[in-house]
Amino acid sequence: QVQLVESGGGLVQAGGSLRLSCAASGLTSSSIAMGWFRQAPGKEREFVAGISRSGAGTYLADSVKGRFTISRDNAKNTVYLQMNSLKPEDTAIYYCAARNGFPLTTAQSYSYWGHGTQVTVSS
């Protein structure tokens, strides 16, 4: 059974930082890509960042480039999202997702999802 568990969310002031973690279990494929998505109230779920199985390929949404970094530790089956220079518009529930193959940017492409962690950025 695949499980993705996010942690690290919280309340932070604008300009601050948070690091989200996603602990994965039950993923048996050797080519699993991971992604981070977010969903703000009244908005659609949007791609934030993706990373290939090896970690060599990373992809970021334009809105977070230069501020967010995605990484993974395959020995720990964990993916991270380092978020710096946070803005109020980054406020959302952040979800971790996994898929077999390339880290695509569409939510429908991902087979497995975590329950999400809330990130709130105050101005």
CSV table of N, CA, C and O in Angstrom, one decimal, residues 19-113:
chain,number,residue,atom,x,y,z
A,19,ARG,N,10.4,24.3,5.4
A,19,ARG,CA,10.8,23.1,4.7
A,19,ARG,C,9.8,22.0,4.9
A,19,ARG,O,9.5,21.6,6.0
A,20,LEU,N,9.2,21.7,3.8
A,20,LEU,CA,8.2,20.6,3.8
A,20,LEU,C,8.9,19.3,3.5
A,20,LEU,O,9.8,19.2,2.7
A,21,SER,N,8.4,18.2,4.1
A,21,SER,CA,8.9,16.9,3.9
A,21,SER,C,7.8,16.0,3.4
A,21,SER,O,6.6,16.2,3.9
A,22,CYS,N,8.1,15.0,2.6
A,22,CYS,CA,7.1,14.0,2.2
A,22,CYS,C,7.8,12.6,2.4
A,22,CYS,O,8.7,12.3,1.6
A,23,ALA,N,7.3,11.8,3.3
A,23,ALA,CA,7.8,10.5,3.5
A,23,ALA,C,7.0,9.5,2.7
A,23,ALA,O,5.8,9.5,2.9
A,24,ALA,N,7.6,8.7,1.9
A,24,ALA,CA,6.9,7.8,1.0
A,24,ALA,C,7.2,6.3,1.5
A,24,ALA,O,8.3,6.0,1.9
A,25,SER,N,6.2,5.5,1.3
A,25,SER,CA,6.3,4.1,1.6
A,25,SER,C,5.5,3.3,0.6
A,25,SER,O,4.5,3.8,0.1
A,26,GLY,N,5.9,2.1,0.4
A,26,GLY,CA,5.1,1.2,-0.5
A,26,GLY,C,5.3,1.5,-2.0
A,26,GLY,O,4.7,0.8,-2.8
A,27,LEU,N,6.3,2.3,-2.4
A,27,LEU,CA,6.5,2.6,-3.8
A,27,LEU,C,7.6,1.6,-4.3
A,27,LEU,O,8.7,1.7,-3.8
A,28,THR,N,7.2,0.7,-5.1
A,28,THR,CA,8.1,-0.4,-5.5
A,28,THR,C,8.8,-0.1,-6.9
A,28,THR,O,9.8,-0.8,-7.2
A,29,SER,N,8.2,0.8,-7.7
A,29,SER,CA,8.8,1.0,-9.0
A,29,SER,C,10.2,1.7,-8.8
A,29,SER,O,10.4,2.4,-7.9
A,30,SER,N,11.0,1.4,-9.8
A,30,SER,CA,12.4,2.0,-9.8
A,30,SER,C,12.4,3.3,-10.5
A,30,SER,O,13.5,3.9,-10.6
A,31,SER,N,11.3,3.8,-11.0
A,31,SER,CA,11.3,5.0,-11.8
A,31,SER,C,10.2,6.0,-11.3
A,31,SER,O,9.5,6.5,-12.1
A,32,ILE,N,10.1,6.1,-10.0
A,32,ILE,CA,9.1,7.0,-9.4
A,32,ILE,C,9.6,8.4,-9.4
A,32,ILE,O,10.6,8.8,-8.8
A,33,ALA,N,8.8,9.3,-10.0
A,33,ALA,CA,9.0,10.8,-9.9
A,33,ALA,C,8.1,11.3,-8.9
A,33,ALA,O,7.0,10.8,-8.6
A,34,MET,N,8.5,12.4,-8.2
A,34,MET,CA,7.8,13.0,-7.2
A,34,MET,C,7.4,14.5,-7.5
A,34,MET,O,8.2,15.1,-8.2
A,35,GLY,N,6.3,14.9,-7.0
A,35,GLY,CA,6.0,16.3,-7.2
A,35,GLY,C,5.3,16.9,-6.0
A,35,GLY,O,4.8,16.2,-5.1
A,36,TRP,N,5.4,18.2,-6.0
A,36,TRP,CA,4.6,19.0,-5.0
A,36,TRP,C,3.6,19.9,-5.7
A,36,TRP,O,3.9,20.5,-6.8
A,37,PHE,N,2.4,19.9,-5.2
A,37,PHE,CA,1.3,20.7,-5.8
A,37,PHE,C,0.8,21.5,-4.6
A,37,PHE,O,1.0,21.2,-3.4
A,38,ARG,N,0.0,22.5,-4.9
A,38,ARG,CA,-0.7,23.3,-3.9
A,38,ARG,C,-2.0,23.7,-4.4
A,38,ARG,O,-2.3,23.9,-5.5
A,39,GLN,N,-2.9,23.9,-3.4
A,39,GLN,CA,-4.3,24.4,-3.7
A,39,GLN,C,-4.7,25.4,-2.7
A,39,GLN,O,-4.8,25.1,-1.5
A,40,ALA,N,-5.0,26.6,-3.2
A,40,ALA,CA,-5.5,27.6,-2.3
A,40,ALA,C,-7.0,27.6,-2.4
A,40,ALA,O,-7.6,27.1,-3.3
A,41,PRO,N,-7.7,28.2,-1.4
A,41,PRO,CA,-9.2,28.2,-1.3
A,41,PRO,C,-9.8,28.8,-2.6
A,41,PRO,O,-9.4,29.9,-3.0
A,42,GLY,N,-10.7,28.0,-3.2
A,42,GLY,CA,-11.4,28.6,-4.4
A,42,GLY,C,-10.5,28.5,-5.7
A,42,GLY,O,-11.0,28.9,-6.7
A,43,LYS,N,-9.4,27.8,-5.6
A,43,LYS,CA,-8.5,27.7,-6.8
A,43,LYS,C,-8.2,26.3,-7.1
A,43,LYS,O,-8.4,25.4,-6.3
A,44,GLU,N,-7.8,26.0,-8.3
A,44,GLU,CA,-7.5,24.7,-8.7
A,44,GLU,C,-6.1,24.3,-8.2
A,44,GLU,O,-5.3,25.1,-7.9
A,45,ARG,N,-5.9,23.0,-8.1
A,45,ARG,CA,-4.6,22.5,-7.6
A,45,ARG,C,-3.6,22.8,-8.7
A,45,ARG,O,-3.8,22.6,-9.9
A,46,GLU,N,-2.4,23.4,-8.3
A,46,GLU,CA,-1.4,23.8,-9.3
A,46,GLU,C,-0.1,23.1,-8.9
A,46,GLU,O,0.3,22.9,-7.8
A,47,PHE,N,0.7,22.9,-10.0
A,47,PHE,CA,2.0,22.4,-9.9
A,47,PHE,C,3.0,23.4,-9.2
A,47,PHE,O,2.9,24.6,-9.6
A,48,VAL,N,3.8,22.9,-8.3
A,48,VAL,CA,4.8,23.7,-7.7
A,48,VAL,C,6.2,23.3,-8.1
A,48,VAL,O,7.0,24.1,-8.5
A,49,ALA,N,6.5,22.0,-7.9
A,49,ALA,CA,7.8,21.5,-8.2
A,49,ALA,C,7.8,20.0,-8.5
A,49,ALA,O,6.9,19.3,-8.0
A,50,GLY,N,8.7,19.5,-9.2
A,50,GLY,CA,8.8,18.1,-9.5
A,50,GLY,C,10.3,17.6,-9.6
A,50,GLY,O,11.2,18.5,-9.8
A,51,ILE,N,10.5,16.4,-9.3
A,51,ILE,CA,11.9,15.8,-9.3
A,51,ILE,C,11.9,14.4,-9.8
A,51,ILE,O,11.0,13.6,-9.5
A,52,SER,N,12.9,14.1,-10.6
A,52,SER,CA,13.0,12.8,-11.2
A,52,SER,C,13.5,11.8,-10.1
A,52,SER,O,13.9,12.1,-9.0
A,53,ARG,N,13.4,10.5,-10.5
A,53,ARG,CA,13.8,9.4,-9.6
A,53,ARG,C,15.2,9.6,-9.0
A,53,ARG,O,15.5,9.4,-7.9
A,54,SER,N,16.1,10.0,-9.9
A,54,SER,CA,17.5,10.1,-9.5
A,54,SER,C,17.8,11.4,-8.7
A,54,SER,O,18.8,11.6,-8.0
A,55,GLY,N,16.9,12.4,-8.9
A,55,GLY,CA,17.1,13.7,-8.4
A,55,GLY,C,17.9,14.6,-9.3
A,55,GLY,O,18.0,15.8,-9.0
A,56,ALA,N,18.3,14.1,-10.4
A,56,ALA,CA,19.1,14.9,-11.4
A,56,ALA,C,18.2,15.9,-12.1
A,56,ALA,O,18.7,17.0,-12.5
A,57,GLY,N,17.0,15.6,-12.3
A,57,GLY,CA,16.1,16.5,-13.0
A,57,GLY,C,15.1,17.2,-12.0
A,57,GLY,O,14.4,16.5,-11.3
A,58,THR,N,15.1,18.5,-11.9
A,58,THR,CA,14.2,19.2,-11.0
A,58,THR,C,13.5,20.3,-11.9
A,58,THR,O,14.1,20.8,-12.8
A,59,TYR,N,12.2,20.5,-11.5
A,59,TYR,CA,11.4,21.4,-12.3
A,59,TYR,C,10.6,22.3,-11.3
A,59,TYR,O,10.0,21.7,-10.3
A,60,LEU,N,10.5,23.5,-11.6
A,60,LEU,CA,9.8,24.5,-10.7
A,60,LEU,C,8.8,25.3,-11.5
A,60,LEU,O,9.1,25.7,-12.6
A,61,ALA,N,7.7,25.6,-10.9
A,61,ALA,CA,6.8,26.6,-11.5
A,61,ALA,C,7.4,27.9,-11.5
A,61,ALA,O,8.2,28.3,-10.7
A,62,ASP,N,7.1,28.7,-12.5
A,62,ASP,CA,7.6,30.1,-12.6
A,62,ASP,C,7.4,30.9,-11.4
A,62,ASP,O,8.3,31.7,-11.0
A,63,SER,N,6.3,30.7,-10.8
A,63,SER,CA,5.9,31.5,-9.6
A,63,SER,C,6.8,31.3,-8.4
A,63,SER,O,6.8,32.1,-7.5
A,64,VAL,N,7.6,30.2,-8.4
A,64,VAL,CA,8.4,29.9,-7.2
A,64,VAL,C,9.9,29.8,-7.6
A,64,VAL,O,10.7,29.6,-6.7
A,65,LYS,N,10.2,29.9,-8.8
A,65,LYS,CA,11.6,29.9,-9.2
A,65,LYS,C,12.4,30.9,-8.5
A,65,LYS,O,12.0,32.1,-8.4
A,66,GLY,N,13.6,30.5,-8.0
A,66,GLY,CA,14.4,31.4,-7.3
A,66,GLY,C,14.1,31.5,-5.8
A,66,GLY,O,14.9,32.1,-5.0
A,67,ARG,N,13.0,30.9,-5.4
A,67,ARG,CA,12.6,30.9,-4.0
A,67,ARG,C,12.5,29.5,-3.4
A,67,ARG,O,12.8,29.3,-2.2
A,68,PHE,N,12.0,28.6,-4.2
A,68,PHE,CA,11.8,27.2,-3.7
A,68,PHE,C,12.8,26.3,-4.3
A,68,PHE,O,13.2,26.5,-5.5
A,69,THR,N,13.1,25.2,-3.6
A,69,THR,CA,14.0,24.2,-4.1
A,69,THR,C,13.4,22.8,-3.7
A,69,THR,O,12.9,22.6,-2.6
A,70,ILE,N,13.4,21.9,-4.7
A,70,ILE,CA,13.0,20.5,-4.4
A,70,ILE,C,14.2,19.6,-4.4
A,70,ILE,O,15.1,19.8,-5.2
A,71,SER,N,14.2,18.6,-3.5
A,71,SER,CA,15.2,17.7,-3.4
A,71,SER,C,14.7,16.4,-2.9
A,71,SER,O,13.5,16.3,-2.4
A,72,ARG,N,15.5,15.3,-3.0
A,72,ARG,CA,15.0,14.0,-2.4
A,72,ARG,C,16.2,13.2,-1.9
A,72,ARG,O,17.3,13.4,-2.3
A,73,ASP,N,15.9,12.4,-0.9
A,73,ASP,CA,16.8,11.5,-0.3
A,73,ASP,C,16.3,10.1,-0.5
A,73,ASP,O,15.4,9.7,0.3
A,74,ASN,N,16.7,9.4,-1.5
A,74,ASN,CA,16.1,8.1,-1.8
A,74,ASN,C,16.4,7.1,-0.7
A,74,ASN,O,15.7,6.1,-0.5
A,75,ALA,N,17.5,7.2,0.0
A,75,ALA,CA,17.8,6.3,1.1
A,75,ALA,C,16.8,6.4,2.2
A,75,ALA,O,16.5,5.5,3.0
A,76,LYS,N,16.2,7.6,2.4
A,76,LYS,CA,15.2,7.9,3.4
A,76,LYS,C,13.8,7.9,2.8
A,76,LYS,O,12.8,8.1,3.5
A,77,ASN,N,13.7,7.6,1.5
A,77,ASN,CA,12.4,7.7,0.8
A,77,ASN,C,11.6,9.0,1.1
A,77,ASN,O,10.4,9.0,1.4
A,78,THR,N,12.3,10.1,1.1
A,78,THR,CA,11.8,11.4,1.5
A,78,THR,C,12.1,12.4,0.4
A,78,THR,O,13.2,12.5,-0.1
A,79,VAL,N,11.1,13.3,0.1
A,79,VAL,CA,11.2,14.4,-0.8
A,79,VAL,C,11.0,15.7,0.0
A,79,VAL,O,10.2,15.7,0.9
A,80,TYR,N,11.8,16.7,-0.3
A,80,TYR,CA,11.7,17.9,0.4
A,80,TYR,C,11.3,19.1,-0.5
A,80,TYR,O,11.7,19.1,-1.7
A,81,LEU,N,10.7,20.1,0.1
A,81,LEU,CA,10.5,21.3,-0.6
A,81,LEU,C,10.9,22.5,0.3
A,81,LEU,O,10.3,22.7,1.3
A,82,GLN,N,12.0,23.0,0.0
A,82,GLN,CA,12.5,24.2,0.8
A,82,GLN,C,11.9,25.4,0.2
A,82,GLN,O,12.1,25.7,-1.0
A,83,MET,N,11.2,26.2,1.0
A,83,MET,CA,10.5,27.4,0.6
A,83,MET,C,11.1,28.6,1.3
A,83,MET,O,11.0,28.7,2.5
A,84,ASN,N,11.7,29.5,0.5
A,84,ASN,CA,12.3,30.7,1.1
A,84,ASN,C,11.5,31.9,0.5
A,84,ASN,O,10.8,31.8,-0.4
A,85,SER,N,11.7,33.0,1.2
A,85,SER,CA,11.1,34.3,0.7
A,85,SER,C,9.6,34.1,0.5
A,85,SER,O,9.1,34.5,-0.5
A,86,LEU,N,9.0,33.5,1.4
A,86,LEU,CA,7.6,33.2,1.3
A,86,LEU,C,6.7,34.5,1.2
A,86,LEU,O,7.0,35.5,1.8
A,87,LYS,N,5.7,34.4,0.4
A,87,LYS,CA,4.8,35.5,0.1
A,87,LYS,C,3.3,35.0,0.6
A,87,LYS,O,3.0,33.9,0.6
A,88,PRO,N,2.5,36.0,0.9
A,88,PRO,CA,1.1,35.6,1.2
A,88,PRO,C,0.4,34.8,0.2
A,88,PRO,O,-0.4,33.9,0.5
A,89,GLU,N,0.8,35.0,-1.1
A,89,GLU,CA,0.1,34.3,-2.2
A,89,GLU,C,0.6,32.8,-2.2
A,89,GLU,O,0.1,32.0,-3.0
A,90,ASP,N,1.6,32.5,-1.4
A,90,ASP,CA,2.0,31.1,-1.3
A,90,ASP,C,1.1,30.3,-0.3
A,90,ASP,O,1.3,29.1,-0.2
A,91,THR,N,0.2,31.0,0.3
A,91,THR,CA,-0.7,30.3,1.3
A,91,THR,C,-1.6,29.3,0.5
A,91,THR,O,-2.2,29.6,-0.4
A,92,ALA,N,-1.5,28.0,1.0
A,92,ALA,CA,-2.3,27.0,0.4
A,92,ALA,C,-2.0,25.7,1.1
A,92,ALA,O,-1.2,25.6,2.1
A,93,ILE,N,-2.8,24.7,0.8
A,93,ILE,CA,-2.5,23.3,1.2
A,93,ILE,C,-1.5,22.7,0.2
A,93,ILE,O,-1.8,22.8,-1.0
A,94,TYR,N,-0.4,22.2,0.7
A,94,TYR,CA,0.6,21.6,-0.2
A,94,TYR,C,0.5,20.1,-0.1
A,94,TYR,O,0.5,19.5,1.0
A,95,TYR,N,0.5,19.5,-1.3
A,95,TYR,CA,0.4,18.1,-1.5
A,95,TYR,C,1.6,17.5,-2.1
A,95,TYR,O,2.2,18.1,-3.1
A,96,CYS,N,2.0,16.3,-1.6
A,96,CYS,CA,3.0,15.5,-2.2
A,96,CYS,C,2.4,14.5,-3.1
A,96,CYS,O,1.3,14.0,-2.8
A,97,ALA,N,3.0,14.2,-4.3
A,97,ALA,CA,2.4,13.3,-5.2
A,97,ALA,C,3.5,12.4,-5.9
A,97,ALA,O,4.7,12.9,-5.9
A,98,ALA,N,3.1,11.3,-6.3
A,98,ALA,CA,4.1,10.4,-7.0
A,98,ALA,C,3.5,9.8,-8.2
A,98,ALA,O,2.3,9.5,-8.3
A,99,ARG,N,4.4,9.5,-9.2
A,99,ARG,CA,4.0,8.9,-10.4
A,99,ARG,C,5.1,8.1,-11.0
A,99,ARG,O,6.3,8.4,-10.7
A,100,ASN,N,4.8,7.1,-11.8
A,100,ASN,CA,5.8,6.3,-12.4
A,100,ASN,C,6.3,7.0,-13.7
A,100,ASN,O,5.4,7.2,-14.6
A,101,GLY,N,7.5,7.3,-13.8
A,101,GLY,CA,8.0,8.0,-15.0
A,101,GLY,C,8.5,9.4,-14.8
A,101,GLY,O,9.1,9.7,-13.7
A,102,PHE,N,8.3,10.2,-15.7
A,102,PHE,CA,8.8,11.6,-15.7
A,102,PHE,C,7.9,12.5,-14.8
A,102,PHE,O,6.7,12.3,-14.7
A,103,PRO,N,8.6,13.4,-14.1
A,103,PRO,CA,7.8,14.3,-13.2
A,103,PRO,C,7.0,15.4,-14.0
A,103,PRO,O,7.5,16.5,-14.2
A,104,LEU,N,5.8,15.0,-14.4
A,104,LEU,CA,5.0,15.9,-15.2
A,104,LEU,C,4.4,17.0,-14.3
A,104,LEU,O,4.4,16.9,-13.1
A,105,THR,N,3.8,18.0,-15.0
A,105,THR,CA,3.3,19.2,-14.2
A,105,THR,C,1.8,19.2,-14.0
A,105,THR,O,1.2,20.1,-13.4
A,106,THR,N,1.1,18.2,-14.5
A,106,THR,CA,-0.4,18.1,-14.4
A,106,THR,C,-0.7,17.2,-13.3
A,106,THR,O,-0.3,16.0,-13.2
A,107,ALA,N,-1.7,17.6,-12.5
A,107,ALA,CA,-2.1,16.8,-11.3
A,107,ALA,C,-2.7,15.5,-11.7
A,107,ALA,O,-2.5,14.5,-11.0
A,108,GLN,N,-3.4,15.5,-12.8
A,108,GLN,CA,-4.0,14.2,-13.3
A,108,GLN,C,-3.0,13.1,-13.6
A,108,GLN,O,-3.4,12.0,-13.7
A,109,SER,N,-1.8,13.5,-13.8
A,109,SER,CA,-0.8,12.5,-14.2
A,109,SER,C,-0.2,11.7,-13.0
A,109,SER,O,0.5,10.8,-13.2
A,110,TYR,N,-0.5,12.2,-11.8
A,110,TYR,CA,0.0,11.5,-10.6
A,110,TYR,C,-1.0,10.5,-10.1
A,110,TYR,O,-2.2,10.8,-9.9
A,111,SER,N,-0.4,9.4,-9.7
A,111,SER,CA,-1.3,8.3,-9.2
A,111,SER,C,-1.5,8.3,-7.7
A,111,SER,O,-2.5,7.8,-7.2
A,112,TYR,N,-0.5,8.8,-7.0
A,112,TYR,CA,-0.5,8.7,-5.5
A,112,TYR,C,-0.4,10.1,-4.9
A,112,TYR,O,0.4,10.9,-5.4
A,113,TRP,N,-1.2,10.3,-3.9
A,113,TRP,CA,-1.2,11.6,-3.2
A,113,TRP,C,-1.2,11.5,-1.7
A,113,TRP,O,-1.7,10.5,-1.1
